[in-house]
Short mmCIF file of C-alpha atoms and ligand atoms in Angstrom, two decimals:
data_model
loop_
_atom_site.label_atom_id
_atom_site.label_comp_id
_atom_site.label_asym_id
_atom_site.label_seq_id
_atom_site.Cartn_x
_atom_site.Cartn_y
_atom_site.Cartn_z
CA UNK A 1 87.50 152.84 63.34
CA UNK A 2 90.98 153.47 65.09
CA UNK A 3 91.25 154.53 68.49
CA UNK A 4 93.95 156.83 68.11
CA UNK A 5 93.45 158.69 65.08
CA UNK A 6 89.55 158.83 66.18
CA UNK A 7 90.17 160.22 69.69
CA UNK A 8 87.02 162.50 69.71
CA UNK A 9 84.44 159.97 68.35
CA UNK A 10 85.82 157.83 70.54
CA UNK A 11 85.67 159.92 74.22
CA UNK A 12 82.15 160.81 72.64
CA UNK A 13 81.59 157.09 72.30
CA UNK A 14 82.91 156.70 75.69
CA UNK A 15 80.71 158.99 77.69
CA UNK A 16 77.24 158.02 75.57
CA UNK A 17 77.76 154.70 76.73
CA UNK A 18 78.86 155.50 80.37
CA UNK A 19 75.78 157.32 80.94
CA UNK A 20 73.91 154.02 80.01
CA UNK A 21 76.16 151.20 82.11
CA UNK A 22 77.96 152.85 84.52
CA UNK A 23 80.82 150.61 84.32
CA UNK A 24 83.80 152.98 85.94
CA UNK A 25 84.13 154.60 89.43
CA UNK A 26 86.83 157.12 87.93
CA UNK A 27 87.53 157.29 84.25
CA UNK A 28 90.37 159.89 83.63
CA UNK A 29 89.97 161.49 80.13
CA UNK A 30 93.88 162.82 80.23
CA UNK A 31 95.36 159.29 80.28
CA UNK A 32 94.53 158.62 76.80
CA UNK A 33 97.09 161.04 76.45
CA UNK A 34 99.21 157.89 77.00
CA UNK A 35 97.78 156.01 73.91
CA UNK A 36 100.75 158.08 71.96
CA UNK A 37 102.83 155.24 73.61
CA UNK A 38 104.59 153.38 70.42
CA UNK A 39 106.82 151.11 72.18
CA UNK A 40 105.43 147.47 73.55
CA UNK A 41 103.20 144.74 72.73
CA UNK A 42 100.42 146.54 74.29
CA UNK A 43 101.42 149.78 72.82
CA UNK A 44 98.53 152.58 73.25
CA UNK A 45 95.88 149.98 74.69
CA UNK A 46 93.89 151.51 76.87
CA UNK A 47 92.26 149.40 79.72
CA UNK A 48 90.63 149.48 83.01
CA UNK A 49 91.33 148.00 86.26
CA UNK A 50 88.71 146.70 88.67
CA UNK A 51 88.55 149.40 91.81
CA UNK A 52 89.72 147.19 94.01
CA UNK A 53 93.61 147.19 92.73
CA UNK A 54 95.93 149.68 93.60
CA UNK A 55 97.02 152.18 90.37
CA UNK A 56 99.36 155.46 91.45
CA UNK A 57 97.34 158.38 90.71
CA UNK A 58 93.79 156.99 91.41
CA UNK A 59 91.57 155.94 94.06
CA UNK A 60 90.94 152.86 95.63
CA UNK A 61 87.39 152.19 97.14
CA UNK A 62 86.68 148.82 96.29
CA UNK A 63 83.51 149.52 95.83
CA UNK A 64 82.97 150.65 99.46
CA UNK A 65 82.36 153.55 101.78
CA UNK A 66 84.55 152.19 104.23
CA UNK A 67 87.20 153.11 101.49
CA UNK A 68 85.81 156.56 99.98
CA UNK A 69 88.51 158.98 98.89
CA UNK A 70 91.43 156.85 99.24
CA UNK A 71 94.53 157.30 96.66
CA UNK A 72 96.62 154.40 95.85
CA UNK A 73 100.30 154.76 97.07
CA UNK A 74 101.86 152.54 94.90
CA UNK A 75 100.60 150.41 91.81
CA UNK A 76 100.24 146.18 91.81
CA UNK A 77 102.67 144.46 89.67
CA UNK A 78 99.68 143.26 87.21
CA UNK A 79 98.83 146.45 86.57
CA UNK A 80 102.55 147.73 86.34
CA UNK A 81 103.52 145.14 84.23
CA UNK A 82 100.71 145.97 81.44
CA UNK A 83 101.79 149.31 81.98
CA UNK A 84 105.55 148.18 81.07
CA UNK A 85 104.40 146.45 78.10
CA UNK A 86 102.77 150.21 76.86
CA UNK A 87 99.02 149.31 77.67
CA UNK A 88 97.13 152.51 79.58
CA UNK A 89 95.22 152.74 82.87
CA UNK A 90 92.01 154.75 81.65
CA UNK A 91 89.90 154.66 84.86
CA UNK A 92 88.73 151.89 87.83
CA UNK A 93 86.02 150.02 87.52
CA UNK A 94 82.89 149.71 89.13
CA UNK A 95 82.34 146.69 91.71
CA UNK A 96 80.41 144.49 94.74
CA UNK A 97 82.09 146.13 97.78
CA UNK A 98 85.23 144.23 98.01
CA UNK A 99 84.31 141.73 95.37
CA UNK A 100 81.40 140.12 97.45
CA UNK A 101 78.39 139.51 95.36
CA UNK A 102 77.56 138.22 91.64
CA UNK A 103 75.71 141.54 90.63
CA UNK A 104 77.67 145.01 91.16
CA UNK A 105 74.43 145.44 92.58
CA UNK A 106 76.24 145.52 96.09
CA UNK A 107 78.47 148.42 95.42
CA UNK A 108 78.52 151.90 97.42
CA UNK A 109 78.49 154.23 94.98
CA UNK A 110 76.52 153.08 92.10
CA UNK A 111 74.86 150.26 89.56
CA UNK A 112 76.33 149.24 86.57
CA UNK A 113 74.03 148.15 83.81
CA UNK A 114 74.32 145.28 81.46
CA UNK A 115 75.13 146.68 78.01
CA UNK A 116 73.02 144.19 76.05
CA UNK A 117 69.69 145.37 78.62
CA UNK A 118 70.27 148.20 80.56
CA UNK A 119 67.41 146.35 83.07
CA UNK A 120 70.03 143.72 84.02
CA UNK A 121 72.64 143.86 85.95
CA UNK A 122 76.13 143.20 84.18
CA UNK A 123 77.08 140.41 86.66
CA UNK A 124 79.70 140.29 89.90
CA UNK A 125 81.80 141.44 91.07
CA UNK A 126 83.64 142.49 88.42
CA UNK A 127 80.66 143.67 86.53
CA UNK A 128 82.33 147.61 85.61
CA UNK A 129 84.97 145.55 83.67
CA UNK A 130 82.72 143.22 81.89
CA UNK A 131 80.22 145.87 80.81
CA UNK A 132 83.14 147.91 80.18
CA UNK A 133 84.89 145.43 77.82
CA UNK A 134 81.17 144.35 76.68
CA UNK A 135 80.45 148.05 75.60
CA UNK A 136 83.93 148.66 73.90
CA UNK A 137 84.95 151.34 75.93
CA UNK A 138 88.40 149.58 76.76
CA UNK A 139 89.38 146.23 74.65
CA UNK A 140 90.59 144.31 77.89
CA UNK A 141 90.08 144.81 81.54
CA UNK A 142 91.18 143.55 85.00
CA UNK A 143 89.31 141.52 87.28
CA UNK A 144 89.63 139.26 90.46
CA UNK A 145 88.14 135.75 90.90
CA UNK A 146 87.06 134.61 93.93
CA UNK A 147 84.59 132.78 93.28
CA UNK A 148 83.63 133.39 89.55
CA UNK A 149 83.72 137.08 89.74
CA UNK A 150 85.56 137.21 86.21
CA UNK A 151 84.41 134.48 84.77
CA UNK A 152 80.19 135.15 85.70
CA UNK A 153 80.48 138.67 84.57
CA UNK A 154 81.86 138.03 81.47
CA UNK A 155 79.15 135.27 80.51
CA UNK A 156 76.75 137.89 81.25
CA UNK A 157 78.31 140.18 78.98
CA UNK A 158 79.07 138.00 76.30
CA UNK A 159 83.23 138.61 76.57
CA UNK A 160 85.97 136.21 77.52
CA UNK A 161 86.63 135.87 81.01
CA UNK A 162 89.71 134.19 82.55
CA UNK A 163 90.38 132.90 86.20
CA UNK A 164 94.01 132.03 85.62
CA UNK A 165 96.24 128.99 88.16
CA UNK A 166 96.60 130.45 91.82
CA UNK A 167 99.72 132.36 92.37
CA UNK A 168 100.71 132.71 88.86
CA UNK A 169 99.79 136.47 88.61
CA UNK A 170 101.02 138.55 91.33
CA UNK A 171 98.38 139.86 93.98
CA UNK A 172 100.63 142.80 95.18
CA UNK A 173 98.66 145.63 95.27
CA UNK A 174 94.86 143.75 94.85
CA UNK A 175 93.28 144.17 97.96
CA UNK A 176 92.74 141.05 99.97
CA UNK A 177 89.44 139.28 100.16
CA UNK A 178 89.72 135.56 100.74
CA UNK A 179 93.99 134.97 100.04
CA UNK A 180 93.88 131.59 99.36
CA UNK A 181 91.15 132.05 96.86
CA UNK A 182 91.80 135.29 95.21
CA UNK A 183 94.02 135.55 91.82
CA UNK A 184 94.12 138.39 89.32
CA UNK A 185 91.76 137.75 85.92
CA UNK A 186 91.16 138.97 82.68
CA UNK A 187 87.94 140.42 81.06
CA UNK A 188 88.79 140.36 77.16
CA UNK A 189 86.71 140.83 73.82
CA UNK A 190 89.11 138.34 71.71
CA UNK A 191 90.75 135.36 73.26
CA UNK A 192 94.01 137.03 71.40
CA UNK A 193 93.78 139.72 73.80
CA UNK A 194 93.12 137.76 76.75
CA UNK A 195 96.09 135.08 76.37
CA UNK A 196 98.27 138.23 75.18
CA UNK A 197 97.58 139.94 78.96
CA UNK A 198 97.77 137.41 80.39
CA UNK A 199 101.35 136.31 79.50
CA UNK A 200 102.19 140.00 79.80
CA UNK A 201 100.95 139.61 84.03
CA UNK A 202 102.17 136.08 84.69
CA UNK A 203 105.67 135.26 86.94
CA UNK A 204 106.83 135.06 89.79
CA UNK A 205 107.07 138.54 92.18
CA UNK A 206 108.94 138.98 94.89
CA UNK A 207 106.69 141.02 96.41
CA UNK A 208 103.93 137.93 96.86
CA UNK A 209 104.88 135.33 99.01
CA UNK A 210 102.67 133.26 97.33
CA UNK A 211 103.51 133.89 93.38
CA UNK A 212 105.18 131.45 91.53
CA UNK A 213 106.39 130.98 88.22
CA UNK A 214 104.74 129.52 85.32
CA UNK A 215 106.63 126.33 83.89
CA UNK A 216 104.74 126.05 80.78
CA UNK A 217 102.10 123.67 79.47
CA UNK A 218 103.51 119.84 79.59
CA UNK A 219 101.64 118.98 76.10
CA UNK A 220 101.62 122.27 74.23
CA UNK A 221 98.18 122.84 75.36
CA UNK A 222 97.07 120.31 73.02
CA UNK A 223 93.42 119.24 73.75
CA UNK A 224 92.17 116.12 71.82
CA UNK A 225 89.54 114.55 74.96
CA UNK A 226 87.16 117.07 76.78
CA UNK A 227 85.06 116.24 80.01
CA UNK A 228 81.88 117.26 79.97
CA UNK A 229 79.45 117.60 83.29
CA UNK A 230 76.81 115.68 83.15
CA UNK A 231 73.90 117.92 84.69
CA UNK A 232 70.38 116.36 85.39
CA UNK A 233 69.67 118.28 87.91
CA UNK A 234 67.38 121.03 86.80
CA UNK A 235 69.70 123.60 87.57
CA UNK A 236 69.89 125.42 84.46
CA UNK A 237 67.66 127.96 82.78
CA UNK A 238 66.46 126.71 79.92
CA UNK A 239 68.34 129.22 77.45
CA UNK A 240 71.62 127.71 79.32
CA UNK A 241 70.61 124.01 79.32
CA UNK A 242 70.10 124.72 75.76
CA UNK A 243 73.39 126.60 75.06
CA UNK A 244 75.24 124.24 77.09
CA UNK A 245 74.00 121.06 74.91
CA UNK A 246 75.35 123.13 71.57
CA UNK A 247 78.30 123.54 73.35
CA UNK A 248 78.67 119.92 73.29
CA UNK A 249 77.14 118.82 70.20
CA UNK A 250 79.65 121.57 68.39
CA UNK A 251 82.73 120.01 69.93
CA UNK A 252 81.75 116.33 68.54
CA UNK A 253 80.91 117.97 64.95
CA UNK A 254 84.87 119.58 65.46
CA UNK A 255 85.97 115.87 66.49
CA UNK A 256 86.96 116.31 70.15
CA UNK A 257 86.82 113.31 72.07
CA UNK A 258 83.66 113.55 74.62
CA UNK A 259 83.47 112.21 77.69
CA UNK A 260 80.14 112.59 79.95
CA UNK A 261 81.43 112.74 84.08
CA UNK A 262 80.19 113.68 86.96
CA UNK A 263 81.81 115.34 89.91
CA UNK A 264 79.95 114.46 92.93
CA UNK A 265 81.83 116.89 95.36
CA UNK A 266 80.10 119.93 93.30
CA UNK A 267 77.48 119.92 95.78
CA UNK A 268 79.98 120.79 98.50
CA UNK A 269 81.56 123.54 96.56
CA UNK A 270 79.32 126.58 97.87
CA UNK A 271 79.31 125.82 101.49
CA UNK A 272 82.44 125.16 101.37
CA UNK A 273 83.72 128.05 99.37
CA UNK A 274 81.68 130.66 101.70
CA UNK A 275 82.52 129.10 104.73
CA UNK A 276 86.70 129.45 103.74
CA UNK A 277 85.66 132.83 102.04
CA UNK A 278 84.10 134.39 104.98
CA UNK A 279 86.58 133.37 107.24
CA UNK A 280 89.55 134.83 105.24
CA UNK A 281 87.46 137.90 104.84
CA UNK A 282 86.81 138.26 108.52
CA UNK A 283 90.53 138.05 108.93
CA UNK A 284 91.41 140.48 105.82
CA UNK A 285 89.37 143.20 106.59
CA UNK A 286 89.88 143.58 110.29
CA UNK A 287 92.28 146.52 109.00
CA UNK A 288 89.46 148.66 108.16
CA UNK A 289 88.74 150.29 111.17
CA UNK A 290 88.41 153.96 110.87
CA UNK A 291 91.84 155.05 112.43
CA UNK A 292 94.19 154.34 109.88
CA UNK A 293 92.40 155.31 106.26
CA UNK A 294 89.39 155.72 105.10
CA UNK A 295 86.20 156.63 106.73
CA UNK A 296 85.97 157.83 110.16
CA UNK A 297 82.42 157.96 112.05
CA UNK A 298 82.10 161.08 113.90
CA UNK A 299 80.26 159.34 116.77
CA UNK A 300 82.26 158.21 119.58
CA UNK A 301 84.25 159.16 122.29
CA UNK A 302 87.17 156.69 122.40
CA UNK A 303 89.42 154.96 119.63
CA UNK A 304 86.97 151.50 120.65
CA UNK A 305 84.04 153.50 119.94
CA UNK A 306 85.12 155.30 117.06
CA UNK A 307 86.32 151.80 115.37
CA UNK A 308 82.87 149.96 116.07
CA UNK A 309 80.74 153.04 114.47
CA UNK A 310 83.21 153.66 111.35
CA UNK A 311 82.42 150.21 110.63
CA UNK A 312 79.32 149.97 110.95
CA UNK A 313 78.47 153.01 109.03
CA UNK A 314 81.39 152.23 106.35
CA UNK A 315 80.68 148.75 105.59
CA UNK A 316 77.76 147.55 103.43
CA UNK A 317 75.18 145.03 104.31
CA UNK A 318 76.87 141.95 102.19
CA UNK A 319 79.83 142.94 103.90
CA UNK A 320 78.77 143.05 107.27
CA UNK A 321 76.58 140.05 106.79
CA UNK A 322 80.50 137.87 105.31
CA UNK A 323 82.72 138.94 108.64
CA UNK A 324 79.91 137.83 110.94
CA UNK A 325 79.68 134.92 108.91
CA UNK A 326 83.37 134.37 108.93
CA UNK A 327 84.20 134.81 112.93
CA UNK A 328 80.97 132.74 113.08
CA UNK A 329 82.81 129.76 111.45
CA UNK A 330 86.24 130.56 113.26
CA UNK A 331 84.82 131.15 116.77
CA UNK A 332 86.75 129.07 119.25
CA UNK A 333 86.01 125.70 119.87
CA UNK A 334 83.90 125.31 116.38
CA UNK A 335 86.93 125.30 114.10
CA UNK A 336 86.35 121.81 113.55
CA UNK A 337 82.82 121.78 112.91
CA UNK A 338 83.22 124.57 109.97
CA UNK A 339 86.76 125.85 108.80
CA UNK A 340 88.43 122.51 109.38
CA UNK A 341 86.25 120.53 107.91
CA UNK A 342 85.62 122.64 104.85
CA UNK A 343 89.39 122.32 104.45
CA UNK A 344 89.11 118.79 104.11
CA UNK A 345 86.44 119.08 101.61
CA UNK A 346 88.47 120.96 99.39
CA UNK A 347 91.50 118.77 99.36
CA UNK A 348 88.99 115.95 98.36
CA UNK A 349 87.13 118.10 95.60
CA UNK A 350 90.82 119.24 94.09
CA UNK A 351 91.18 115.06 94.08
CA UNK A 352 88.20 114.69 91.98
CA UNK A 353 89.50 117.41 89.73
CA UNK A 354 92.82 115.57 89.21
CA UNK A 355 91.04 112.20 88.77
CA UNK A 356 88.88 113.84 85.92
CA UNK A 357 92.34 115.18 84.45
CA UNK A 358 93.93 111.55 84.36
CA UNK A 359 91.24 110.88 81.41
CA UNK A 360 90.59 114.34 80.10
CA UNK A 361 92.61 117.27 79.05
CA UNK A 362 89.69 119.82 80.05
CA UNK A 363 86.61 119.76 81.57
CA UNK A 364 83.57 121.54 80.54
CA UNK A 365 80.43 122.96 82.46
CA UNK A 366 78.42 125.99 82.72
CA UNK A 367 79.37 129.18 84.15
CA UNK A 368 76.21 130.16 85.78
CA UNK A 369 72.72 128.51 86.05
CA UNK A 370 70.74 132.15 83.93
CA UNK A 371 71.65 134.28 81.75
CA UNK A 372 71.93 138.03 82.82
CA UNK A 373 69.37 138.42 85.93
CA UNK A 374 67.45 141.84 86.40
CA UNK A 375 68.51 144.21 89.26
CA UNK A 376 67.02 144.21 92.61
CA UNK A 377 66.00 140.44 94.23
CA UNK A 378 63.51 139.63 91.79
CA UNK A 379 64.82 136.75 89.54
CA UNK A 380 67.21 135.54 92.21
CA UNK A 381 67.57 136.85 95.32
CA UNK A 382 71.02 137.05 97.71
CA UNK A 383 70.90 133.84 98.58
CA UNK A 384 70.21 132.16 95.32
CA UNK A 385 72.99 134.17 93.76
CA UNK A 386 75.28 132.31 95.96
CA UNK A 387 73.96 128.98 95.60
CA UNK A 388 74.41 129.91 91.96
CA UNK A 389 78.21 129.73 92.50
CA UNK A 390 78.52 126.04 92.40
CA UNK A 391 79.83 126.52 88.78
CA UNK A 392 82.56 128.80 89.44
CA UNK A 393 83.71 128.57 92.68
CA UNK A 394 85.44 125.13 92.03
CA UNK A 395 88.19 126.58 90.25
CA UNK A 396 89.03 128.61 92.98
CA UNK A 397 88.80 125.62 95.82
CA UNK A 398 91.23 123.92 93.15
CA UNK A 399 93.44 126.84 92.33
CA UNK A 400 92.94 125.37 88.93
CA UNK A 401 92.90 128.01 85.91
CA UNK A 402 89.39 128.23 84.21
CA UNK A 403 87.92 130.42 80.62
CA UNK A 404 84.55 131.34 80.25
CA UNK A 405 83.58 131.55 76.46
CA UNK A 406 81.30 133.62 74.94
CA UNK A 407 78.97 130.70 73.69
CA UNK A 408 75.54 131.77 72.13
CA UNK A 409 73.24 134.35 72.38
CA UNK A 410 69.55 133.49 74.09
CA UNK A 411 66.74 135.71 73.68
CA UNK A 412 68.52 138.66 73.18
CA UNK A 413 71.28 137.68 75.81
CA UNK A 414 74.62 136.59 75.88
CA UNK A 415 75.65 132.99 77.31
CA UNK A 416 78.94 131.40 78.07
CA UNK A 417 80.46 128.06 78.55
CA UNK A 418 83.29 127.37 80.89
CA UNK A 419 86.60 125.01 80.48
CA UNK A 420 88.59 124.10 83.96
CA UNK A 421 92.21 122.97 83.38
CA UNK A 422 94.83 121.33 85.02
CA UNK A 423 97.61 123.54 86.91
CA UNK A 424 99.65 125.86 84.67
CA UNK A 425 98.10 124.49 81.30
CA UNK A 426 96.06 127.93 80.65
CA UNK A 427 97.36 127.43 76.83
CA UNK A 428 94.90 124.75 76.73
CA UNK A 429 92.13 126.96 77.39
CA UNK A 430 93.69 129.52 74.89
CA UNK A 431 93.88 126.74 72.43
CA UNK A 432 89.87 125.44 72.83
CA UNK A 433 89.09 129.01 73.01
CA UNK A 434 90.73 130.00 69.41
CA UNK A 435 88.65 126.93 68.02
CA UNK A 436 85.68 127.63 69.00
CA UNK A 437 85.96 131.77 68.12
CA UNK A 438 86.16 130.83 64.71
CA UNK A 439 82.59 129.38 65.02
CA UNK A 440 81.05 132.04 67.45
CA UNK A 441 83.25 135.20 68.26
CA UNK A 442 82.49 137.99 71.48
CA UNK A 443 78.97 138.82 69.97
CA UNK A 444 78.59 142.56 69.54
CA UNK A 445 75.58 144.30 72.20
CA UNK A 446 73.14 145.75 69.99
CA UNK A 447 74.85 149.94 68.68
CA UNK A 448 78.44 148.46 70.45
CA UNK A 449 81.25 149.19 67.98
CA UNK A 450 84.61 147.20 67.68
CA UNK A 451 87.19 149.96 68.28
CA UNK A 452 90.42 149.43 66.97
CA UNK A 453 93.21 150.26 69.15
CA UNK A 454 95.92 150.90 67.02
N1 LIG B 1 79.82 135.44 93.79
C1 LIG B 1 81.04 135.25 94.52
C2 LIG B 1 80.91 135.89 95.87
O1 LIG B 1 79.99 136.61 96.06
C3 LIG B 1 82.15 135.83 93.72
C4 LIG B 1 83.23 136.48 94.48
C5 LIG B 1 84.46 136.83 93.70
O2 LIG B 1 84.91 136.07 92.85
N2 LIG B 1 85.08 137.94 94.10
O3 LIG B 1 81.67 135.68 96.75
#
């Protein structure tokens, strides 16, 4: 069924399954319009972009009160660049207020619902574009990674999910959560897609500080020895310990050379990661305070007032809970004790990374310790959701570039398998990924259809 020549059945298609998931914010009907667009790689793809990136002619919320109402000025280069290549914004997706959580569950406006059981949540925070991508409304969306945020909700979904090297896409025009953590990812249903978008986004930008170019993979993204994590903890499910052993026992039946590691620094990875997180955050959203953009209390008599009650009454709980967290950790005279030392943590877990890369060309380990979790606290609760991080977050400690792989499908769920890299060698990823498609491609969510797009 093609897109384009189907453009009825499909915005039909569209809405039944929006009503279910909830995956956008904003979905603008009269962009497909656009999809006439011949010229460009991406020619007539229509996608959508995680709420909390700036696209001319839509709002921005990030998935927060704070932020209700507000238009984009100006579009980031990521999304400018797809754009340039003939691929079309169709709407912004839902999100955890400012990418904070591993649910959607934590955004202001609504829920999205996993496609494959509306009961679960779709994952976080870039759970609109996973379900989104998951349900095939859009063939590829956009994402940020934090902390797993692309990677999670695309395991849950049962999509590809990449976390690409820090600084090689642009962040001009995402909005800022933690800066030395954040890049720009891609939620994708073939890996195809998601290495095709991904080229399209990567380079340097003059308009990031911190961008840089990509040199290129030093082997061709060859992959003949794979790490694999040794876990013995009992920190898996069992429909993920179970996936995860496939994983491995399929990559000795292809003839990969196995390795079993360990990476002892993983249990520093989540304290570390929220104590560097909230303390960027506290810094990064200082701007929201009511007199600029966005939400204004009505209570208070003096700009001091007026700030202190606009935030309060804009910003979710998660939220709040992060900046206290982060001027917690970066309150005078304890930098040492938190923020210093977590920076010296992370310096020796990117070691350990680059130790396992002297014998390996990837590394392997789970994305998340469940499958899909149910809404509300009841399989995990807040604080087990973070804890639940120590999978992801690494990459982002590391800056190193990181693919989550659809991998099997577990009592009526989807569940992926992740693959960490060395710096720049993303082609690596693509090239495991391609491999193991062939034996088990995006699975299709039960009365999901594969849209063509051209
Ligand atoms: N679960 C992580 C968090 O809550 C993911 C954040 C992200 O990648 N944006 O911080």
């Amino acid at each position: 069924m093609k897109i384009k020549e189907n453009l009825d059945s499909y915005l039909k298609y569209v809405s039944n399954w929006e009503e279910k998931i909830g995956s956008f914010l904003e979905f603008d009907i009269s962009r497909t319009k656009g999809m006439s667009t011949v010229e460009g790689q991406l020619a007539g793809i229509p996608f959508g972009v995680k709420d909390n990136f700036a696209v001319e002619g839509f709002n921005i919320t990030c998935g927060s009160k704070i932020l209700e109402g507000v238009s984009a000025p100006y579009t980031a280069t990521s999304v400018a660049k797809l754009q340039a290549a003939g691929a079309v914004v169709v709407g912004k997706t839902n999100l955890d207020a400012f990418g904070m959580g591993s649910s959607t569950d934590n955004s202001a406006f609504k829920i999205t619902n996993n496609p494959w059981d509306t009961n679960r949540v779709a994952g976080g925070s870039s759970g609109g574009s996973a379900a989104a991508v998951a349900a095939g409304i859009v063939p590829f969306a956009l994402g940020s990674d934090t902390g797993g945020s692309v990677r999670q909700p695309a395991s849950f979904c049962g999509v590809y999910g990449l976390k690409p090297t820090y600084g090689v896409v642009s962040r001009y025009g995402l909005t800022a959560y933690a800066s030395s953590l954040d890049v720009v990812g891609v939620v994708a249903r073939t890996v195809e897609m998601t290495k095709t978008v991904f080229d399209t986004m990567k380079g340097q930008d003059i308009k990031d500080n911190t961008s840089v170019s990509h040199p290129g993979s030093r082997n061709n993204g060859d992959v003949k020895k794979i790490a694999v994590l040794k876990i013995e903890d009992g920190s898996l499910s069992d429909d993920v310990a179970k996936s995860y052993l496939e994983s491995r026992k399929l990559l000795e039946k292809l003839g990969y050379d196995i390795v079993e590691i360990e990476l002892p620094s993983l249990e520093y990875v989540v304290p570390v990661y929220y104590t560097i997180a909230t303390a960027e955050a506290s810094a990064n959203l200082a701007r929201y305070n009511g007199l600029r953009y966005g939400y204004r209390s009505k209570n208070g008599n003096d700009p001091g007032e007026i700030m202190q009650t606009s935030r309060d009454e804009g910003f979710g709980d998660e939220v709040k809970l992060r900046i206290l967290l982060g001027t917690y950790v970066l309150r005078s005279g304890f930098q040492d004790q938190f923020y210093h030392k977590a920076q010296k943590i992370r310096t020796a877990i990117r070691n350990e990374f680059d130790k396992i890369f002297e014998l390996a060309d990837l590394i392997m380990m789970p994305v998340f310790p469940t499958a899909a979790f149910k809404h509300g606290s009841t399989d995990l609760d807040p604080f087990q959701q973070k804890v639940a991080d120590r999978y992801t977050c690494a990459a982002n400690l590391t800056g190193l570039p990181a693919l989550a792989i659809p991998s099997s499908i577990e009592n009526g769920l989807p569940v992926g398998v992740q693959f960490t890299a060395p710096a720049f060698e993303e082609d690596r990823l693509f090239n495991i990924a391609k491999v193991l498609e062939k034996d088990f491609p995006s699975p299709l969510a039960p009365g999901t259809k594969n849209w063509s797009i051209i």
